[in-house]
């Protein structure tokens, strides 16, 4: 770490036992094939059961889902000093952290069908900003910090929803599709969603 693309780093770090990988060029990769083309640059933390990773834009911190004792919580890893501190503390599962573009806020999924947010430095109380039936997995914040993309699961399908962050507006379906759509990401300029 740092990688050329925090999204690629997030994808590859998921389930690789705390190892940090750096790609030779920015790319979208098939993780099954990618491990043969990667160079291990360092190890972050102890081997363990890790989930989603949200790398800070400067590459110095990572918000990571840590699974211990049957519970998922978000921890903050200081990549430079190789330290970690707990970010969420409740008995429900907290996972899938996503950082705001300015790295000041972390959004994550709670098992209570919520998306929560809290200051990335751990101060203040968490706030539930999306609460509805089904699972709500945050996936991306727009570069201007005004919109959250998240995957919403209903009885039949996964869909892409948005939640305005600057106006306090309600979440709504963004893409009406007959397919399963999930893991949407804003482009760096905010003009596109993939």
mmCIF file of C-alpha atoms in Angstrom:
data_model
loop_
_atom_site.group_PDB
_atom_site.id
_atom_site.type_symbol
_atom_site.label_atom_id
_atom_site.label_comp_id
_atom_site.label_asym_id
_atom_site.label_seq_id
_atom_site.Cartn_x
_atom_site.Cartn_y
_atom_site.Cartn_z
ATOM 1 C CA UNK A 1 0.000 0.000 0.000
ATOM 2 C CA UNK A 2 -0.503 2.618 -1.445
ATOM 3 C CA UNK A 3 -1.886 1.181 -4.629
ATOM 4 C CA UNK A 4 -2.514 2.981 -7.891
ATOM 5 C CA UNK A 5 -6.221 2.426 -7.291
ATOM 6 C CA UNK A 6 -7.842 2.166 -3.877
ATOM 7 C CA UNK A 7 -10.726 0.246 -5.491
ATOM 8 C CA UNK A 8 -8.371 -2.405 -6.842
ATOM 9 C CA UNK A 9 -6.613 -2.515 -3.478
ATOM 10 C CA UNK A 10 -9.970 -2.970 -1.745
ATOM 11 C CA UNK A 11 -10.873 -5.834 -4.045
ATOM 12 C CA UNK A 12 -7.553 -7.604 -3.670
ATOM 13 C CA UNK A 13 -7.106 -7.079 0.057
ATOM 14 C CA UNK A 14 -10.462 -8.663 0.730
ATOM 15 C CA UNK A 15 -9.640 -12.132 1.986
ATOM 16 C CA UNK A 16 -5.873 -12.089 1.388
ATOM 17 C CA UNK A 17 -4.976 -12.419 5.062
ATOM 18 C CA UNK A 18 -3.806 -8.877 5.712
ATOM 19 C CA UNK A 19 -1.274 -8.753 2.896
ATOM 20 C CA UNK A 20 -0.933 -5.497 0.972
ATOM 21 C CA UNK A 21 -0.520 -5.703 -2.778
ATOM 22 C CA UNK A 22 0.526 -3.164 -5.364
ATOM 23 C CA UNK A 23 -0.372 -3.408 -9.021
ATOM 24 C CA UNK A 24 2.153 -2.370 -11.656
ATOM 25 C CA UNK A 25 -0.470 -0.315 -13.549
ATOM 26 C CA UNK A 26 -3.997 0.895 -12.800
ATOM 27 C CA UNK A 27 -6.376 -1.855 -13.852
ATOM 28 C CA UNK A 28 -9.596 -3.684 -13.283
ATOM 29 C CA UNK A 29 -8.553 -7.216 -12.531
ATOM 30 C CA UNK A 30 -9.893 -10.704 -12.162
ATOM 31 C CA UNK A 31 -8.674 -11.453 -8.629
ATOM 32 C CA UNK A 32 -8.248 -15.163 -9.411
ATOM 33 C CA UNK A 33 -5.758 -14.323 -12.156
ATOM 34 C CA UNK A 34 -4.286 -11.201 -10.551
ATOM 35 C CA UNK A 35 -2.417 -12.868 -7.698
ATOM 36 C CA UNK A 36 0.072 -14.317 -10.188
ATOM 37 C CA UNK A 37 0.955 -10.789 -11.407
ATOM 38 C CA UNK A 38 1.207 -9.020 -8.085
ATOM 39 C CA UNK A 39 4.184 -8.073 -5.982
ATOM 40 C CA UNK A 40 3.767 -8.160 -2.203
ATOM 41 C CA UNK A 41 4.960 -4.793 -0.904
ATOM 42 C CA UNK A 42 4.268 -5.162 2.820
ATOM 43 C CA UNK A 43 2.109 -6.840 5.422
ATOM 44 C CA UNK A 44 -0.498 -4.881 7.332
ATOM 45 C CA UNK A 45 -1.653 -6.254 10.686
ATOM 46 C CA UNK A 46 -1.713 -9.807 11.879
ATOM 47 C CA UNK A 47 -3.155 -12.640 9.798
ATOM 48 C CA UNK A 48 -6.873 -12.836 10.479
ATOM 49 C CA UNK A 49 -10.341 -12.911 9.060
ATOM 50 C CA UNK A 50 -10.762 -9.606 7.186
ATOM 51 C CA UNK A 51 -13.527 -8.312 4.968
ATOM 52 C CA UNK A 52 -13.968 -5.074 3.058
ATOM 53 C CA UNK A 53 -11.176 -2.489 2.977
ATOM 54 C CA UNK A 54 -11.551 1.266 2.395
ATOM 55 C CA UNK A 55 -8.131 2.821 1.904
ATOM 56 C CA UNK A 56 -7.679 6.522 2.695
ATOM 57 C CA UNK A 57 -6.770 8.690 -0.274
ATOM 58 C CA UNK A 58 -3.245 9.273 1.073
ATOM 59 C CA UNK A 59 -2.756 5.521 1.604
ATOM 60 C CA UNK A 60 -1.907 5.932 5.300
ATOM 61 C CA UNK A 61 -5.063 4.457 6.838
ATOM 62 C CA UNK A 62 -7.508 1.721 6.001
ATOM 63 C CA UNK A 63 -10.987 1.131 7.397
ATOM 64 C CA UNK A 64 -11.295 -2.653 7.499
ATOM 65 C CA UNK A 65 -13.998 -5.151 8.414
ATOM 66 C CA UNK A 66 -12.490 -7.450 11.057
ATOM 67 C CA UNK A 67 -14.314 -10.668 11.928
ATOM 68 C CA UNK A 68 -13.566 -11.900 15.453
ATOM 69 C CA UNK A 69 -15.619 -14.111 17.723
ATOM 70 C CA UNK A 70 -18.501 -14.335 15.273
ATOM 71 C CA UNK A 71 -18.952 -10.567 15.095
ATOM 72 C CA UNK A 72 -17.929 -8.136 12.350
ATOM 73 C CA UNK A 73 -16.666 -4.688 13.301
ATOM 74 C CA UNK A 74 -14.929 -1.873 11.483
ATOM 75 C CA UNK A 75 -11.383 -1.134 12.616
ATOM 76 C CA UNK A 76 -8.999 1.590 11.486
ATOM 77 C CA UNK A 77 -5.540 0.373 10.483
ATOM 78 C CA UNK A 78 -2.677 2.860 10.605
ATOM 79 C CA UNK A 79 -0.681 1.461 7.690
ATOM 80 C CA UNK A 80 2.433 3.518 8.442
ATOM 81 C CA UNK A 81 2.766 2.509 12.104
ATOM 82 C CA UNK A 82 1.126 -0.934 11.680
ATOM 83 C CA UNK A 83 -1.440 -0.266 14.428
ATOM 84 C CA UNK A 84 -5.169 -0.784 14.559
ATOM 85 C CA UNK A 85 -7.949 0.767 16.615
ATOM 86 C CA UNK A 86 -11.550 -0.281 16.888
ATOM 87 C CA UNK A 87 -14.065 2.003 15.160
ATOM 88 C CA UNK A 88 -17.423 0.274 15.864
ATOM 89 C CA UNK A 89 -18.294 -1.305 19.198
ATOM 90 C CA UNK A 90 -21.809 -2.736 19.189
ATOM 91 C CA UNK A 91 -22.863 -6.387 19.232
ATOM 92 C CA UNK A 92 -24.428 -6.267 15.768
ATOM 93 C CA UNK A 93 -22.287 -6.769 12.687
ATOM 94 C CA UNK A 94 -20.760 -3.670 11.126
ATOM 95 C CA UNK A 95 -19.065 -4.059 7.759
ATOM 96 C CA UNK A 96 -18.418 -2.696 4.257
ATOM 97 C CA UNK A 97 -16.793 0.643 5.170
ATOM 98 C CA UNK A 98 -16.676 3.415 2.558
ATOM 99 C CA UNK A 99 -14.770 6.688 2.961
ATOM 100 C CA UNK A 100 -15.873 10.161 1.992
ATOM 101 C CA UNK A 101 -13.674 11.885 -0.624
ATOM 102 C CA UNK A 102 -12.119 14.119 2.059
ATOM 103 C CA UNK A 103 -11.532 11.066 4.328
ATOM 104 C CA UNK A 104 -13.363 12.794 7.196
ATOM 105 C CA UNK A 105 -16.368 10.438 7.306
ATOM 106 C CA UNK A 106 -16.779 6.674 7.171
ATOM 107 C CA UNK A 107 -20.042 5.057 6.069
ATOM 108 C CA UNK A 108 -20.787 1.383 6.737
ATOM 109 C CA UNK A 109 -23.488 -1.280 6.782
ATOM 110 C CA UNK A 110 -25.109 -2.393 10.024
ATOM 111 C CA UNK A 111 -27.037 -5.658 10.353
ATOM 112 C CA UNK A 112 -30.059 -3.661 11.431
ATOM 113 C CA UNK A 113 -30.653 -2.832 7.737
ATOM 114 C CA UNK A 114 -28.953 0.508 8.107
ATOM 115 C CA UNK A 115 -26.191 2.566 6.604
ATOM 116 C CA UNK A 116 -24.453 4.497 9.372
ATOM 117 C CA UNK A 117 -21.826 7.228 9.345
ATOM 118 C CA UNK A 118 -19.372 8.651 11.833
ATOM 119 C CA UNK A 119 -16.352 10.909 11.823
ATOM 120 C CA UNK A 120 -13.304 8.960 10.605
ATOM 121 C CA UNK A 121 -11.301 10.051 13.658
ATOM 122 C CA UNK A 122 -13.792 8.140 15.827
ATOM 123 C CA UNK A 123 -15.191 11.205 17.554
ATOM 124 C CA UNK A 124 -18.897 11.821 17.893
ATOM 125 C CA UNK A 125 -21.787 9.397 17.707
ATOM 126 C CA UNK A 126 -22.714 7.236 14.778
ATOM 127 C CA UNK A 127 -25.759 8.311 12.806
ATOM 128 C CA UNK A 128 -28.078 6.004 10.850
ATOM 129 C CA UNK A 129 -28.676 7.709 7.513
ATOM 130 C CA UNK A 130 -30.480 4.892 5.662
ATOM 131 C CA UNK A 131 -32.965 2.645 7.463
ATOM 132 C CA UNK A 132 -35.306 0.406 5.507
ATOM 133 C CA UNK A 133 -36.252 -3.182 4.803
ATOM 134 C CA UNK A 134 -33.514 -5.292 3.228
ATOM 135 C CA UNK A 135 -29.754 -4.985 3.276
ATOM 136 C CA UNK A 136 -28.157 -1.617 2.473
ATOM 137 C CA UNK A 137 -24.473 -1.829 1.494
ATOM 138 C CA UNK A 138 -22.718 1.511 0.919
ATOM 139 C CA UNK A 139 -20.449 1.391 -2.129
ATOM 140 C CA UNK A 140 -19.294 4.892 -3.107
ATOM 141 C CA UNK A 141 -19.512 8.590 -2.231
ATOM 142 C CA UNK A 142 -19.498 11.154 -5.028
ATOM 143 C CA UNK A 143 -16.281 13.196 -5.387
ATOM 144 C CA UNK A 144 -18.114 16.326 -4.165
ATOM 145 C CA UNK A 145 -19.297 14.388 -1.078
ATOM 146 C CA UNK A 146 -22.958 15.135 -1.793
ATOM 147 C CA UNK A 147 -24.302 11.694 -2.769
ATOM 148 C CA UNK A 148 -23.983 8.156 -1.430
ATOM 149 C CA UNK A 149 -24.432 5.156 -3.711
ATOM 150 C CA UNK A 150 -25.504 1.931 -2.040
ATOM 151 C CA UNK A 151 -26.707 -1.534 -2.949
ATOM 152 C CA UNK A 152 -30.251 -2.202 -1.741
ATOM 153 C CA UNK A 153 -31.535 -5.748 -1.587
ATOM 154 C CA UNK A 154 -35.232 -6.399 -1.895
ATOM 155 C CA UNK A 155 -37.071 -9.699 -1.865
ATOM 156 C CA UNK A 156 -36.022 -10.485 -5.431
ATOM 157 C CA UNK A 157 -33.157 -8.300 -6.638
ATOM 158 C CA UNK A 158 -30.185 -6.146 -5.732
ATOM 159 C CA UNK A 159 -30.519 -2.577 -6.952
ATOM 160 C CA UNK A 160 -28.515 0.642 -7.003
ATOM 161 C CA UNK A 161 -29.915 3.381 -4.789
ATOM 162 C CA UNK A 162 -28.741 6.869 -3.880
ATOM 163 C CA UNK A 163 -28.999 9.011 -0.773
ATOM 164 C CA UNK A 164 -28.371 12.779 -0.928
ATOM 165 C CA UNK A 165 -25.913 13.683 1.835
ATOM 166 C CA UNK A 166 -25.963 17.463 1.559
ATOM 167 C CA UNK A 167 -29.728 18.074 1.666
ATOM 168 C CA UNK A 168 -30.877 15.394 4.090
ATOM 169 C CA UNK A 169 -33.155 14.027 1.375
ATOM 170 C CA UNK A 170 -34.493 10.499 1.380
ATOM 171 C CA UNK A 171 -32.899 7.539 -0.342
ATOM 172 C CA UNK A 172 -34.368 6.484 -3.665
ATOM 173 C CA UNK A 173 -33.818 3.935 -6.383
ATOM 174 C CA UNK A 174 -31.276 5.220 -8.902
ATOM 175 C CA UNK A 175 -31.330 2.401 -11.468
ATOM 176 C CA UNK A 176 -34.559 0.568 -12.208
ATOM 177 C CA UNK A 177 -33.482 -2.709 -13.755
ATOM 178 C CA UNK A 178 -34.766 -6.236 -14.058
ATOM 179 C CA UNK A 179 -31.250 -7.472 -13.253
ATOM 180 C CA UNK A 180 -29.206 -7.715 -10.069
ATOM 181 C CA UNK A 181 -27.182 -4.490 -9.954
ATOM 182 C CA UNK A 182 -24.698 -3.866 -7.140
ATOM 183 C CA UNK A 183 -21.324 -2.389 -6.092
ATOM 184 C CA UNK A 184 -21.806 0.838 -8.047
ATOM 185 C CA UNK A 185 -18.864 3.290 -8.020
ATOM 186 C CA UNK A 186 -18.634 6.946 -8.970
ATOM 187 C CA UNK A 187 -15.991 7.852 -11.540
ATOM 188 C CA UNK A 188 -13.220 10.150 -10.218
ATOM 189 C CA UNK A 189 -14.859 13.177 -11.862
ATOM 190 C CA UNK A 190 -18.343 12.212 -10.597
ATOM 191 C CA UNK A 191 -19.885 12.230 -14.060
ATOM 192 C CA UNK A 192 -20.306 8.466 -14.416
ATOM 193 C CA UNK A 193 -21.353 5.480 -12.357
ATOM 194 C CA UNK A 194 -20.003 2.013 -13.077
#
